[in-house]
Each structure stands twice: as structure tokens, then as C-alpha cells.
Short mmCIF file of C-alpha atoms in Angstrom, two decimals:
data_model
loop_
_atom_site.label_atom_id
_atom_site.label_comp_id
_atom_site.label_asym_id
_atom_site.label_seq_id
_atom_site.Cartn_x
_atom_site.Cartn_y
_atom_site.Cartn_z
CA MET A 1 27.42 19.00 -74.71
CA LYS A 2 29.19 16.13 -73.14
CA GLU A 3 26.99 13.34 -72.01
CA VAL A 4 27.35 12.44 -68.36
CA ILE A 5 27.40 8.75 -67.77
CA HIS A 6 26.23 7.67 -64.37
CA THR A 7 27.71 4.42 -63.31
CA PRO A 8 25.92 3.00 -60.30
CA VAL A 9 28.36 2.64 -57.43
CA PRO A 10 27.44 -0.28 -55.22
CA TYR A 11 27.39 0.51 -51.54
CA ILE A 12 29.16 -2.72 -50.77
CA GLU A 13 31.87 -4.17 -52.95
CA GLU A 14 32.07 -7.82 -53.65
CA GLU A 15 32.96 -10.00 -50.63
CA GLU A 16 32.23 -7.19 -48.21
CA TYR A 17 29.76 -7.16 -45.38
CA HIS A 18 28.49 -4.87 -42.66
CA ILE A 19 28.91 -5.27 -38.95
CA ASN A 20 27.19 -3.11 -36.38
CA MET A 21 29.63 -2.34 -33.61
CA GLY A 22 27.55 -0.93 -30.82
CA PRO A 23 25.39 0.79 -29.65
CA GLN A 24 25.80 -1.64 -26.77
CA HIS A 25 29.44 -2.59 -27.11
CA PRO A 26 31.87 -2.24 -24.21
CA SER A 27 34.70 -0.86 -26.34
CA THR A 28 32.68 2.05 -27.70
CA HIS A 29 32.46 3.46 -24.14
CA GLY A 30 28.84 4.44 -24.45
CA VAL A 31 26.06 4.32 -26.98
CA LEU A 32 28.00 4.89 -30.18
CA ARG A 33 27.09 2.76 -33.19
CA LEU A 34 29.76 2.15 -35.79
CA VAL A 35 28.62 0.52 -39.03
CA VAL A 36 31.79 -1.17 -40.16
CA THR A 37 32.19 -2.49 -43.71
CA LEU A 38 34.52 -5.45 -43.56
CA GLN A 39 36.34 -7.59 -46.05
CA GLY A 40 37.34 -10.59 -44.07
CA GLU A 41 38.50 -8.83 -40.96
CA ILE A 42 39.92 -5.78 -42.74
CA VAL A 43 38.00 -2.56 -42.13
CA LYS A 44 37.12 -1.02 -45.49
CA LYS A 45 34.69 1.69 -44.45
CA LEU A 46 33.32 2.96 -41.22
CA LYS A 47 30.25 5.02 -40.58
CA PRO A 48 29.52 6.35 -37.11
CA HIS A 49 25.85 6.76 -36.21
CA CYS A 50 25.35 9.35 -33.50
CA GLY A 51 22.31 10.45 -31.62
CA TYR A 52 21.57 7.64 -29.21
CA ILE A 53 22.16 9.89 -26.22
CA HIS A 54 21.11 13.20 -27.74
CA ARG A 55 19.38 15.26 -25.06
CA GLY A 56 19.14 18.62 -26.79
CA ILE A 57 21.41 20.43 -24.34
CA GLU A 58 21.91 23.36 -26.71
CA LYS A 59 18.15 23.83 -26.98
CA MET A 60 17.68 23.45 -23.23
CA CYS A 61 20.22 26.23 -22.71
CA GLU A 62 17.88 28.63 -24.49
CA LYS A 63 15.33 28.45 -21.71
CA ASP A 64 17.81 28.55 -18.83
CA THR A 65 19.49 31.52 -17.24
CA TYR A 66 23.27 31.69 -17.31
CA PRO A 67 23.84 30.24 -13.82
CA GLN A 68 21.48 27.41 -14.69
CA ILE A 69 23.37 26.53 -17.88
CA ILE A 70 26.39 25.50 -15.81
CA HIS A 71 24.81 22.29 -14.58
CA LEU A 72 23.90 21.24 -18.13
CA THR A 73 27.49 21.53 -19.33
CA ASP A 74 28.50 19.00 -16.68
CA ARG A 75 26.50 16.43 -18.51
CA MET A 76 28.21 16.82 -21.88
CA ASP A 77 31.71 15.59 -21.19
CA TYR A 78 31.17 14.26 -17.72
CA LEU A 79 34.82 13.32 -17.27
CA SER A 80 35.93 16.93 -17.60
CA ALA A 81 32.90 18.45 -15.94
CA HIS A 82 34.80 21.27 -14.25
CA ILE A 83 36.47 22.35 -17.46
CA ASN A 84 33.14 22.53 -19.27
CA ASN A 85 31.80 24.69 -16.45
CA HIS A 86 34.87 26.85 -16.76
CA ALA A 87 34.12 27.59 -20.42
CA VAL A 88 30.64 28.95 -19.71
CA CYS A 89 31.84 30.86 -16.64
CA LEU A 90 34.62 32.53 -18.61
CA LEU A 91 32.20 33.42 -21.39
CA VAL A 92 29.79 35.11 -18.99
CA GLU A 93 32.59 36.85 -17.08
CA ASN A 94 34.22 38.18 -20.22
CA ALA A 95 30.90 39.36 -21.61
CA LEU A 96 30.02 41.21 -18.39
CA GLN A 97 33.66 42.31 -17.95
CA VAL A 98 33.80 41.01 -14.40
CA GLU A 99 37.24 40.67 -12.84
CA VAL A 100 37.28 37.44 -10.82
CA PRO A 101 39.49 37.32 -7.69
CA GLU A 102 42.98 35.85 -7.98
CA ARG A 103 42.04 33.12 -5.52
CA VAL A 104 39.31 31.88 -7.84
CA LYS A 105 41.72 31.71 -10.77
CA TYR A 106 44.20 29.64 -8.78
CA ILE A 107 41.57 27.25 -7.46
CA ARG A 108 40.03 26.85 -10.90
CA THR A 109 43.36 26.03 -12.48
CA ILE A 110 44.19 23.43 -9.83
CA ILE A 111 40.79 21.79 -10.11
CA ASP A 112 40.92 21.81 -13.91
CA GLU A 113 44.22 19.96 -13.80
CA LEU A 114 42.92 17.48 -11.21
CA THR A 115 40.00 16.88 -13.55
CA ARG A 116 42.41 16.28 -16.40
CA ILE A 117 44.35 13.75 -14.34
CA GLN A 118 41.26 11.82 -13.28
CA SER A 119 39.97 11.81 -16.84
CA HIS A 120 43.26 10.44 -18.13
CA GLN A 121 43.33 7.88 -15.34
CA LEU A 122 39.96 6.56 -16.44
CA TRP A 123 41.15 6.62 -20.04
CA TRP A 124 44.25 4.63 -19.06
CA ALA A 125 42.08 2.13 -17.21
CA CYS A 126 39.75 1.65 -20.19
CA TYR A 127 42.60 1.59 -22.69
CA GLY A 128 44.20 -1.27 -20.83
CA MET A 129 40.90 -3.07 -20.58
CA ASP A 130 40.14 -2.67 -24.29
CA LEU A 131 43.50 -4.21 -25.13
CA GLY A 132 42.87 -7.14 -22.83
CA GLY A 133 44.55 -6.09 -19.59
CA LEU A 134 41.84 -6.06 -16.95
CA THR A 135 44.33 -5.28 -14.17
CA CYS A 136 44.84 -1.79 -15.59
CA PHE A 137 41.15 -1.09 -15.13
CA PHE A 138 41.29 -1.78 -11.41
CA TYR A 139 44.51 0.15 -10.84
CA GLY A 140 43.31 3.15 -12.82
CA LEU A 141 40.02 3.34 -10.97
CA ARG A 142 41.71 2.83 -7.62
CA ASP A 143 43.85 5.93 -8.09
CA ARG A 144 41.01 7.94 -9.63
CA GLU A 145 39.09 7.29 -6.42
CA LYS A 146 41.60 9.43 -4.51
CA ILE A 147 40.81 12.48 -6.67
CA LEU A 148 37.09 11.82 -6.44
CA ASP A 149 37.40 11.76 -2.64
CA ILE A 150 39.05 15.18 -2.75
CA PHE A 151 36.25 16.41 -5.01
CA GLU A 152 33.59 14.96 -2.74
CA GLN A 153 35.09 16.61 0.29
CA SER A 154 35.13 20.06 -1.28
CA PHE A 155 32.14 20.11 -3.62
CA GLY A 156 29.92 17.32 -2.34
CA SER A 157 29.74 15.20 -5.46
CA ARG A 158 32.00 12.90 -7.37
CA LEU A 159 31.13 13.19 -11.05
CA LEU A 160 28.80 16.09 -11.83
CA HIS A 161 29.92 18.89 -9.57
CA SER A 162 28.47 22.19 -10.91
CA TYR A 163 31.07 23.84 -8.72
CA TYR A 164 31.91 26.91 -10.78
CA ALA A 165 29.47 29.76 -10.95
CA PRO A 166 29.72 32.88 -13.10
CA GLY A 167 31.97 35.20 -11.12
CA GLY A 168 33.65 32.60 -8.96
CA LEU A 169 32.80 29.40 -7.17
CA MET A 170 29.70 28.03 -5.48
CA MET A 171 31.49 27.73 -2.14
CA ASP A 172 35.00 27.92 -0.79
CA ILE A 173 37.32 24.93 -0.91
CA HIS A 174 37.47 22.63 2.08
CA PRO A 175 40.16 23.57 4.66
CA ASP A 176 41.90 20.23 4.04
CA PHE A 177 41.93 20.67 0.27
CA GLN A 178 45.57 21.74 -0.09
CA LYS A 179 46.82 19.05 2.26
CA ASN A 180 44.89 16.32 0.46
CA VAL A 181 45.95 17.44 -3.01
CA LYS A 182 49.61 17.44 -1.95
CA ALA A 183 49.19 13.97 -0.48
CA PHE A 184 47.60 12.80 -3.71
CA ILE A 185 50.42 14.18 -5.88
CA LYS A 186 52.94 12.38 -3.71
CA TYR A 187 50.92 9.17 -3.95
CA PHE A 188 50.34 9.39 -7.68
CA ARG A 189 53.96 10.10 -8.54
CA LYS A 190 54.67 6.66 -7.13
CA LYS A 191 51.72 4.96 -8.79
CA ILE A 192 52.34 6.34 -12.27
CA LYS A 193 55.57 4.35 -12.27
CA ASP A 194 53.44 1.25 -11.78
CA TYR A 195 51.39 2.33 -14.79
CA ASP A 196 54.55 2.46 -16.87
CA ARG A 197 55.76 -0.90 -15.65
CA ILE A 198 52.48 -2.69 -16.17
CA LEU A 199 51.31 -1.27 -19.52
CA THR A 200 53.70 1.19 -21.17
CA GLY A 201 56.61 -1.21 -21.24
CA ASN A 202 54.43 -4.17 -22.09
CA VAL A 203 55.57 -5.68 -25.36
CA ILE A 204 52.11 -6.94 -26.32
CA MET A 205 50.59 -3.49 -25.99
CA GLN A 206 53.44 -1.86 -27.89
CA GLU A 207 53.36 -4.31 -30.78
CA ARG A 208 49.59 -4.06 -31.06
CA THR A 209 49.53 -0.28 -31.24
CA ARG A 210 52.75 0.83 -32.94
CA GLY A 211 52.07 2.06 -36.46
CA ILE A 212 48.34 1.45 -36.17
CA GLY A 213 45.86 4.19 -37.01
CA ILE A 214 48.38 6.77 -38.17
CA LEU A 215 46.96 10.27 -38.18
CA THR A 216 49.14 12.66 -40.13
CA ARG A 217 49.56 16.27 -39.11
CA ASP A 218 47.74 17.53 -42.21
CA ASN A 219 44.83 15.24 -41.50
CA ALA A 220 44.72 16.30 -37.88
CA ILE A 221 44.49 19.93 -38.90
CA SER A 222 41.91 19.40 -41.63
CA TYR A 223 39.69 17.29 -39.38
CA ALA A 224 40.36 19.65 -36.42
CA VAL A 225 41.50 16.85 -34.15
CA THR A 226 42.50 18.62 -30.97
CA GLY A 227 43.68 17.56 -27.56
CA PRO A 228 46.25 14.87 -26.89
CA SER A 229 45.15 13.01 -30.04
CA GLY A 230 46.02 15.98 -32.22
CA ARG A 231 49.22 16.76 -30.35
CA ALA A 232 50.45 13.22 -30.84
CA SER A 233 50.42 14.03 -34.58
CA GLY A 234 52.44 17.20 -34.15
CA PHE A 235 49.52 19.61 -34.30
CA SER A 236 50.28 22.23 -31.69
CA CYS A 237 46.78 23.04 -30.46
CA ASP A 238 46.96 23.50 -26.71
CA VAL A 239 44.57 26.32 -25.81
CA ARG A 240 46.26 26.63 -22.42
CA LYS A 241 49.48 27.56 -24.21
CA HIS A 242 48.23 29.61 -27.13
CA TYR A 243 45.30 31.47 -25.55
CA PRO A 244 45.96 31.26 -21.81
CA TYR A 245 43.04 31.65 -19.45
CA ALA A 246 42.88 31.49 -15.62
CA CYS A 247 46.43 30.95 -14.30
CA TYR A 248 47.97 29.15 -17.25
CA ASP A 249 50.12 32.14 -18.24
CA LYS A 250 51.76 32.08 -14.79
CA VAL A 251 52.78 28.44 -14.66
CA ASP A 252 55.56 26.66 -16.45
CA PHE A 253 54.50 23.58 -18.38
CA LYS A 254 55.34 21.84 -21.57
CA GLU A 255 53.03 21.18 -24.48
CA ILE A 256 53.43 17.48 -25.24
CA LEU A 257 54.11 17.04 -28.95
CA TYR A 258 54.93 13.92 -30.92
CA THR A 259 55.21 13.56 -34.65
CA GLU A 260 54.38 9.89 -35.17
CA GLY A 261 50.62 10.16 -34.70
CA ASP A 262 49.95 6.46 -34.20
CA THR A 263 47.98 4.81 -31.44
CA LEU A 264 51.04 4.27 -29.27
CA HIS A 265 52.02 7.92 -29.35
CA ARG A 266 48.52 9.03 -28.51
CA TYR A 267 49.03 6.85 -25.47
CA PHE A 268 52.36 8.49 -24.66
CA ALA A 269 50.87 11.95 -25.08
CA ARG A 270 48.22 11.30 -22.46
CA MET A 271 50.66 9.69 -20.04
CA GLU A 272 52.97 12.72 -20.31
CA GLU A 273 50.02 15.07 -19.87
CA MET A 274 49.29 13.54 -16.49
CA ARG A 275 52.84 14.36 -15.41
CA GLU A 276 52.58 17.91 -16.76
CA SER A 277 49.29 18.39 -14.91
CA MET A 278 50.94 17.31 -11.68
CA LYS A 279 53.69 19.84 -12.34
CA ILE A 280 51.13 22.62 -12.80
CA ILE A 281 49.35 21.70 -9.57
CA GLU A 282 52.59 21.63 -7.62
CA GLN A 283 53.44 25.15 -8.75
CA LEU A 284 50.10 26.55 -7.64
CA ILE A 285 48.95 24.58 -4.62
CA ASP A 286 51.12 26.37 -2.06
CA ASN A 287 50.46 29.86 -3.41
CA ILE A 288 46.67 30.09 -3.36
CA PRO A 289 46.11 33.74 -2.35
CA ALA A 290 43.62 34.57 0.37
CA GLY A 291 40.50 36.42 -0.58
CA ASP A 292 36.93 36.05 -1.68
CA TYR A 293 35.80 32.93 -3.45
CA SER A 294 33.46 34.86 -5.72
CA ALA A 295 33.17 38.28 -7.27
CA LYS A 296 30.10 40.35 -6.54
CA MET A 297 27.53 39.42 -9.15
CA LYS A 298 24.03 40.70 -9.80
CA ALA A 299 21.12 38.44 -8.94
CA VAL A 300 19.98 38.31 -12.57
CA LEU A 301 22.72 38.15 -15.17
CA LYS A 302 21.92 39.76 -18.50
CA LEU A 303 24.58 39.63 -21.18
CA PRO A 304 24.75 42.66 -23.49
CA ALA A 305 23.39 41.87 -26.95
CA GLY A 306 26.04 40.41 -29.20
CA GLU A 307 28.03 37.31 -30.01
CA TYR A 308 30.56 35.71 -27.69
CA TYR A 309 32.99 32.87 -28.05
CA GLN A 310 35.15 31.18 -25.45
CA ARG A 311 37.47 28.22 -25.80
CA VAL A 312 39.09 26.08 -23.16
CA GLU A 313 41.21 22.95 -23.23
CA THR A 314 39.34 19.96 -21.85
CA ALA A 315 40.92 16.59 -21.28
CA ARG A 316 39.99 15.60 -24.84
CA GLY A 317 40.61 18.75 -26.80
CA GLU A 318 39.29 22.17 -27.44
CA LEU A 319 35.83 23.01 -26.20
CA GLY A 320 34.33 26.10 -27.74
CA VAL A 321 31.22 27.82 -26.45
CA TYR A 322 29.47 30.19 -28.83
CA CYS A 323 26.67 32.31 -27.51
CA ILE A 324 24.34 34.82 -29.12
CA SER A 325 22.66 37.09 -26.63
CA ASP A 326 19.79 39.44 -27.35
CA GLY A 327 20.10 41.17 -24.02
CA ASN A 328 17.76 38.89 -22.09
CA LYS A 329 18.56 36.76 -19.11
CA THR A 330 18.58 33.64 -21.27
CA PRO A 331 20.81 33.21 -24.33
CA PHE A 332 19.25 33.43 -27.77
CA ARG A 333 21.43 30.62 -29.06
CA MET A 334 24.10 28.49 -27.45
CA LYS A 335 26.44 26.29 -29.46
CA PHE A 336 29.08 23.95 -28.11
CA ARG A 337 31.98 22.93 -30.27
CA SER A 338 32.73 19.67 -28.56
CA PRO A 339 36.14 18.05 -29.00
CA ASN A 340 34.86 14.50 -29.25
CA PHE A 341 32.60 15.20 -32.21
CA SER A 342 35.52 16.44 -34.30
CA ASN A 343 37.74 13.61 -33.12
CA LEU A 344 35.11 11.08 -34.13
CA GLY A 345 35.16 12.36 -37.70
CA VAL A 346 38.70 11.19 -38.22
CA LEU A 347 38.00 7.63 -37.09
CA ASP A 348 36.94 6.52 -40.59
CA SER A 349 40.06 7.70 -42.38
CA ILE A 350 42.59 6.43 -39.84
CA SER A 351 41.07 3.01 -39.34
CA ARG A 352 40.84 2.04 -43.04
CA ASP A 353 42.69 -1.12 -43.98
CA THR A 354 43.33 -2.08 -40.38
CA LYS A 355 42.01 -5.16 -38.65
CA ILE A 356 38.78 -4.91 -36.70
CA ALA A 357 40.67 -5.71 -33.50
CA ASP A 358 42.86 -2.68 -34.16
CA LEU A 359 39.74 -0.56 -34.50
CA VAL A 360 39.12 -1.17 -30.80
CA ALA A 361 42.64 0.05 -29.99
CA ILE A 362 42.25 3.13 -32.19
CA GLY A 363 38.90 3.96 -30.65
CA ALA A 364 40.36 3.59 -27.17
CA SER A 365 43.30 5.85 -28.02
CA LEU A 366 40.99 8.63 -29.29
CA ASP A 367 39.24 8.52 -25.89
CA PHE A 368 35.60 9.17 -26.75
CA VAL A 369 32.95 10.29 -24.34
CA ILE A 370 29.71 9.69 -26.21
CA PRO A 371 27.43 12.19 -24.39
CA ASP A 372 29.83 14.88 -25.55
CA ILE A 373 29.43 13.78 -29.18
CA ASP A 374 25.64 13.86 -29.12
CA ARG A 375 25.01 16.54 -26.49
CA MET B 1 72.27 -13.21 -39.12
CA ASN B 2 70.81 -9.90 -37.89
CA SER B 3 67.24 -11.15 -37.96
CA PHE B 4 68.41 -14.26 -36.15
CA PHE B 5 69.68 -12.21 -33.21
CA LYS B 6 66.58 -10.00 -33.33
CA TYR B 7 64.42 -13.09 -32.93
CA PHE B 8 66.09 -13.98 -29.65
CA THR B 9 66.34 -10.42 -28.31
CA ASP B 10 62.62 -10.01 -29.03
CA ILE B 11 61.84 -13.10 -27.01
CA TYR B 12 64.07 -11.88 -24.21
CA SER B 13 62.59 -8.35 -24.09
CA GLY B 14 59.07 -9.75 -24.35
CA VAL B 15 59.51 -12.10 -21.42
CA LYS B 16 61.25 -9.36 -19.45
CA SER B 17 58.42 -6.87 -19.98
CA LEU B 18 55.85 -9.46 -18.98
CA LEU B 19 57.77 -10.27 -15.80
CA THR B 20 58.04 -6.56 -14.98
CA GLY B 21 54.27 -6.26 -15.23
CA MET B 22 53.77 -9.44 -13.26
CA SER B 23 56.01 -8.13 -10.48
CA VAL B 24 53.62 -5.19 -10.00
CA THR B 25 50.55 -7.39 -9.78
CA GLY B 26 52.44 -9.87 -7.61
CA LYS B 27 53.41 -7.12 -5.21
CA TYR B 28 49.76 -6.27 -4.64
CA PHE B 29 48.80 -9.91 -4.47
CA PHE B 30 51.13 -10.54 -1.53
CA SER B 31 50.36 -7.32 0.36
CA PRO B 32 46.71 -7.47 1.44
CA GLY B 33 47.16 -4.26 3.44
CA GLN B 34 46.77 -2.30 0.22
CA ILE B 35 43.29 -3.61 -0.53
CA VAL B 36 40.94 -0.67 -1.05
CA THR B 37 37.68 -2.53 -1.72
CA GLU B 38 34.74 -1.29 0.37
CA GLN B 39 32.41 -3.98 1.65
CA TYR B 40 29.41 -1.77 1.03
CA PRO B 41 26.23 -3.32 2.42
CA GLU B 42 28.12 -4.69 5.41
CA ASN B 43 29.81 -1.42 6.37
CA ARG B 44 26.80 0.87 6.04
CA LYS B 45 26.52 1.23 9.83
CA LYS B 46 29.87 2.98 10.08
CA LEU B 47 29.83 4.54 6.63
CA LEU B 48 30.26 8.29 7.02
CA MET B 49 29.69 10.68 4.16
CA GLN B 50 31.53 13.97 3.80
CA GLU B 51 29.86 16.90 5.52
CA ARG B 52 29.33 18.67 2.17
CA PHE B 53 27.98 15.57 0.45
CA LYS B 54 25.03 16.33 -1.83
CA GLY B 55 22.59 13.59 -0.97
CA GLU B 56 19.26 15.42 -1.09
CA VAL B 57 17.84 18.82 -0.32
CA ILE B 58 16.52 19.10 3.22
CA MET B 59 15.05 21.87 5.35
CA PRO B 60 16.68 21.85 8.77
CA HIS B 61 14.30 22.22 11.72
CA ASP B 62 15.37 23.11 15.24
CA GLN B 63 14.18 21.38 18.44
CA ASN B 64 11.01 23.52 18.57
CA ASN B 65 10.01 22.30 15.08
CA GLN B 66 10.82 25.66 13.57
CA HIS B 67 12.39 26.29 10.15
CA ARG B 68 13.74 29.38 8.41
CA CYS B 69 11.72 29.31 5.17
CA THR B 70 9.71 32.43 4.41
CA GLY B 71 8.10 31.05 1.28
CA CYS B 72 9.57 33.70 -1.00
CA GLY B 73 9.92 31.22 -3.88
CA ILE B 74 13.44 32.22 -4.98
CA CYS B 75 14.50 28.55 -4.88
CA GLU B 76 11.56 27.70 -7.11
CA THR B 77 12.48 30.29 -9.77
CA ASN B 78 16.16 29.35 -9.65
CA CYS B 79 15.59 25.63 -10.05
CA PRO B 80 16.47 24.71 -13.64
CA ASN B 81 14.08 21.77 -13.92
CA GLY B 82 11.13 22.52 -11.71
CA SER B 83 11.89 20.12 -8.91
CA ILE B 84 10.80 22.57 -6.21
CA GLU B 85 7.25 23.82 -5.69
CA VAL B 86 6.50 26.28 -2.90
CA ILE B 87 2.84 26.47 -1.92
CA SER B 88 2.28 29.40 0.41
CA ASN B 89 -0.70 31.32 1.68
CA ARG B 90 -1.16 34.65 3.41
CA ILE B 91 -2.42 34.91 6.95
CA ASP B 92 -3.12 37.74 9.34
CA SER B 93 -0.18 38.28 11.62
CA GLY B 94 -2.30 39.89 14.32
CA ASP B 95 -1.27 43.52 13.84
CA GLY B 96 -3.28 43.95 10.67
CA LYS B 97 -0.48 43.04 8.25
CA LYS B 98 -0.71 40.03 5.97
CA VAL B 99 2.31 37.75 6.13
CA ARG B 100 3.17 34.90 3.85
CA ILE B 101 3.84 31.50 5.38
CA ILE B 102 4.58 28.29 3.59
CA ASP B 103 1.93 25.67 3.42
CA LYS B 104 4.02 23.05 1.67
CA HIS B 105 7.58 23.07 0.32
CA ILE B 106 7.47 20.21 -2.18
CA TYR B 107 10.71 18.73 -3.45
CA HIS B 108 10.78 16.24 -6.34
CA LEU B 109 13.91 14.23 -5.74
CA SER B 110 13.36 12.32 -8.99
CA MET B 111 13.79 15.50 -11.05
CA CYS B 112 16.63 17.07 -9.06
CA THR B 113 20.00 17.39 -10.78
CA PHE B 114 21.85 18.47 -7.61
CA CYS B 115 23.12 21.72 -9.07
CA GLY B 116 22.81 23.47 -5.69
CA LEU B 117 21.30 26.71 -6.98
CA CYS B 118 18.35 26.59 -4.56
CA ILE B 119 20.67 26.33 -1.57
CA LYS B 120 23.07 28.95 -2.86
CA THR B 121 20.41 31.54 -3.65
CA CYS B 122 18.21 31.07 -0.58
CA PRO B 123 18.25 34.47 1.22
CA SER B 124 17.45 33.02 4.64
CA ASP B 125 19.53 29.81 4.53
CA ALA B 126 16.47 27.65 4.93
CA LEU B 127 17.70 24.78 2.77
CA ALA B 128 20.72 22.53 3.18
CA TRP B 129 22.19 19.34 1.81
CA GLY B 130 21.33 16.08 3.52
CA GLN B 131 23.72 13.16 3.68
CA GLN B 132 21.18 10.45 2.86
CA PHE B 133 22.24 8.68 -0.32
CA GLU B 134 20.22 5.47 -0.46
CA HIS B 135 17.31 6.76 -2.48
CA ALA B 136 16.08 3.56 -4.11
CA VAL B 137 12.37 2.99 -3.49
CA PHE B 138 9.74 0.78 -5.08
CA ASP B 139 7.22 3.53 -5.68
CA ARG B 140 8.03 6.68 -7.63
CA ALA B 141 5.58 8.73 -5.60
CA LYS B 142 7.80 8.31 -2.56
CA LEU B 143 10.43 10.49 -4.22
CA THR B 144 8.17 13.53 -3.96
CA LYS B 145 8.83 14.92 -0.52
CA THR B 146 7.39 17.70 1.60
CA LEU B 147 10.35 19.39 3.22
CA ASN B 148 8.61 21.29 6.01
CA LYS B 149 7.55 19.00 8.81
CA PRO B 150 3.88 18.87 9.81
CA GLY B 151 2.99 21.49 12.40
CA SER B 152 6.20 23.41 11.89
CA SER B 153 6.38 27.19 11.97
CA ILE B 154 8.84 29.84 10.94
CA LEU B 155 11.59 30.89 13.30
CA LYS B 156 11.01 34.34 14.85
CA GLY B 157 12.99 37.15 13.30
CA ILE B 158 13.34 35.73 9.77
CA GLU B 159 12.08 38.16 7.16
#
């Protein structure tokens, strides 16, 4: 028998040291702690520590009825709150085989795309700020305010709406909704040119991010990096395109794909997505059919016993909801496959041998929302 | 020779991109009409919230101090985090039947997540959203509110 020789592997090599980035660091966008092993200022290893904002949402779902679960999903990825709600609503509707009215599908698609735009606007604002351009932060938030005003007018709140309910919507849209959305699209088409002039064409931003943090297509698939980050590496993973839900099979839009996979192209992918979202809204906003804003639902929803899975495309990637029902009014088990958690896994491999200042740029381009990682 | 030219074209394109960005910021700097900043504490007198704004849960009363709540407790069972407690008791209605009236409709604003299920499921439309949004107080106990006003009664004809 061959003798196995164990050679002790030191955790830190010679001339290396640890730095804790976070949990209270502005560029981690929340309470994420990255233990970075550095050699000089070169990142050698990176270990994310999660759990600082873990609230046990999956466990809380087990005591809540299906309509009550909706408001918990808001609080996972709060920047795409509507899309998270949509996932649970679709799961319940498909399990009960309820046909939702056409009007609901149209409104949901429009609101999902508005959510995507406002999420990307905030991402653009923070991306500029992380790279040292504070002006971007103000411009991004200024334009996001317009969408939040539309949201506030129709649903009463700005961040955590809980607007979708199984079977339809909580209430009908405001009478001015269509007019305001059209005015916003007109306004934002002008402003997105400013975005390009101030940051996209900026030589400092381009030189800092080109060729940094390259994520290859194979790596993107094996780490399941979805959303704009995965599509910037050439991984065609748009759920809206491949498994259409709501009205996405009726509209014409392009899946943004790049092959470079570096930080700059993740930036381009998100900028182009905002334009595609505006295109989708423009196709639907004039054709919202009249009708009920909700299907007739029972007072107590009981899913037939079995397993259900539903995926949607949030602003950051694919959100999967997996539910086991034992026939009661509460689920037996609820599992969320959150896009940010998978995207975080790739951070170690793509940031190796880059400078620690580039780590901030890479983190900004992956667009983390920490409550979605921890849930 | 090639790298020599590239050196100067890089400088040129760099300066040009910076000036393009500066022209955007300069445009806003010299046009104060586009300022969107709200002067919040100063403008609170004329600050109007949207009619659907979710500030807090209220129970509307009419001019005779009458509300529409029957005390059925559907809002209490639908609330995901126990922020509503309905305390009701049964009284004689006069014709021999016992009717339920609310004693206290307690609302814990500190626990509310503003999901709107209580308002949506209420069968008699007794609850509504209030537009009050300045909820900061020094004492936590002040966030526990009794929604029915003292001496109020139920509107006639609500079952």
C-alpha cells in the first residue's frame, strides 16, 4: 500500500496578509464581508462571508399562507421587488391552474420592465460612484425617482410594493399610469444619452474596466452566473426568451449578448438592457386590454400536494422558486434560488491576480444585492 | 512610430471624453431650472402625498363618529406578522340576538410591513390607508394605536 504523505498547506503563503473588506464598506453595497488575501495589493484569494442579514425568509414562508408569502419576497431582492412577487404568483397560479386575465399579464410585464430599468439605474449610479464619479450617483437617482413616483401613484409605496397577488393584482393601476409611463420613456430616452456621454465614453472608466475580471463562458455556465453578468460572457440565459411567461412571447426584444465577459462588457450589457426594456414597454403600453384586474380566487388557497418550480428573470438573473406542498394552506418547504448567491460564487475566481482597487469595480459590475444573497 | 502616434491620440481622446462629460455637468450647473432637490422640512406644509400612499392603516369614521368595522377578525387572521389585534365582545342587540361589536381594534405600527392584506380582505371596507408618513416618536409605546375612536359605534346596515 502506498503511503500517503500529508504536507501541511499553510493558509497564507509567505508575504501574504488578510484584509476584511466589509461588512460595513460602501462598495459592498450592504453587509457583505469579503476576506481578501493580498500580496502587496494583488488579490490572491477571496472568501465571502455571508449571513449578516440572514432573516430566515424561507423558514418564515412555511408558516405563512400563499398570499402572505408575497410580501416576504419583496424583501429579498428589494430592487426587483415586483419580479420576485411575480415568481411566487406564477407558481401559485400554475399550481392551481388559474387563467389570469390578459390585462393582468400586460400590466405585470410593463411593471416588471419598469422595475428592471429602475434597478439598472441604481446600479449605474452606484457603479459610477464606486469608480469615483459621484455625479453619476446623483443623475442615476434623479431619474430613478421618476419611476418611483409612478410606482407610488399606482401602488402607494416606493420600494417594497407587494402589488401582485396570486390571481392578479392588489388593485387596478392608476388612471394616469399609461400617460406617466409614456412621459417617462420620452424623458429617459433623452437622459440615457447623458449617461453615455458622462460615463460610457469616459476614458478613465474604460481603461479601468477593460480586460478586468474576465469571466469566460465555460465559467459562467459552471458557476451558473445568470442575468446581464452571464450574458456579457456569451451565456444565453434569458428566461424571458427561453421560457416566456406573462407577455414576453408577444413582444419583440433582443437578448443582449457579448462574448468578452469583462467588467466593461457587463456594463454595456446592462446599459443595453435598459434600452431593450424601454422597447418592451413601448410595445405594450398602448395596448393594455380592458378587463378585470384579478381572476376570481378562493379565500383560502390550498395548493395540491406536489412539487412546483417557477423561474423568472429578475434584474440580476434567474430567480427560481421551488415549493413543496402537502395540500395545506401553507407550503411544506419553500426554496428560493436567488441570482445573487450564484453570482457571488464566481467573484473569487474572476478577481484573482487583480488589484484590490479592481475588486471594487468587479463587485460593482456584478451588481450585488446582499439581502438576496442571505435571504 | 506607431506607438508614438498612439501616445498623442490617447491624450487627445482622453481629453475629449473628459470634456464631453464636463459639458453634461456644466449644462446642469448653468440651468438651475432643472434642480429637483426637495427642501423637505421647509416644504412640509404644502407637501402632498399620493392618494394611494401607504402611510399607516386607519379606520375612517364619518361625522357621527361611526365606523364600518364589525369585528369579524379577518384582518387579524390575514396579517402575516400579528400587527392587528381585534378585541370584541358580544352584546344584546335588543331583539334577543347577540351581536358582536368591537371593543378595541389595536394596530401595531411598529410591526406592520405594509403588505395591504388587511385592507384588501376586509369584507366591509372598514380599513383604509392613511397618508401620514412622519412616524418617528420617542416612545415605542406610541406606535401601538387603537384605530376605533372612543365612543364610536358601527354604522347601521353593516353586517
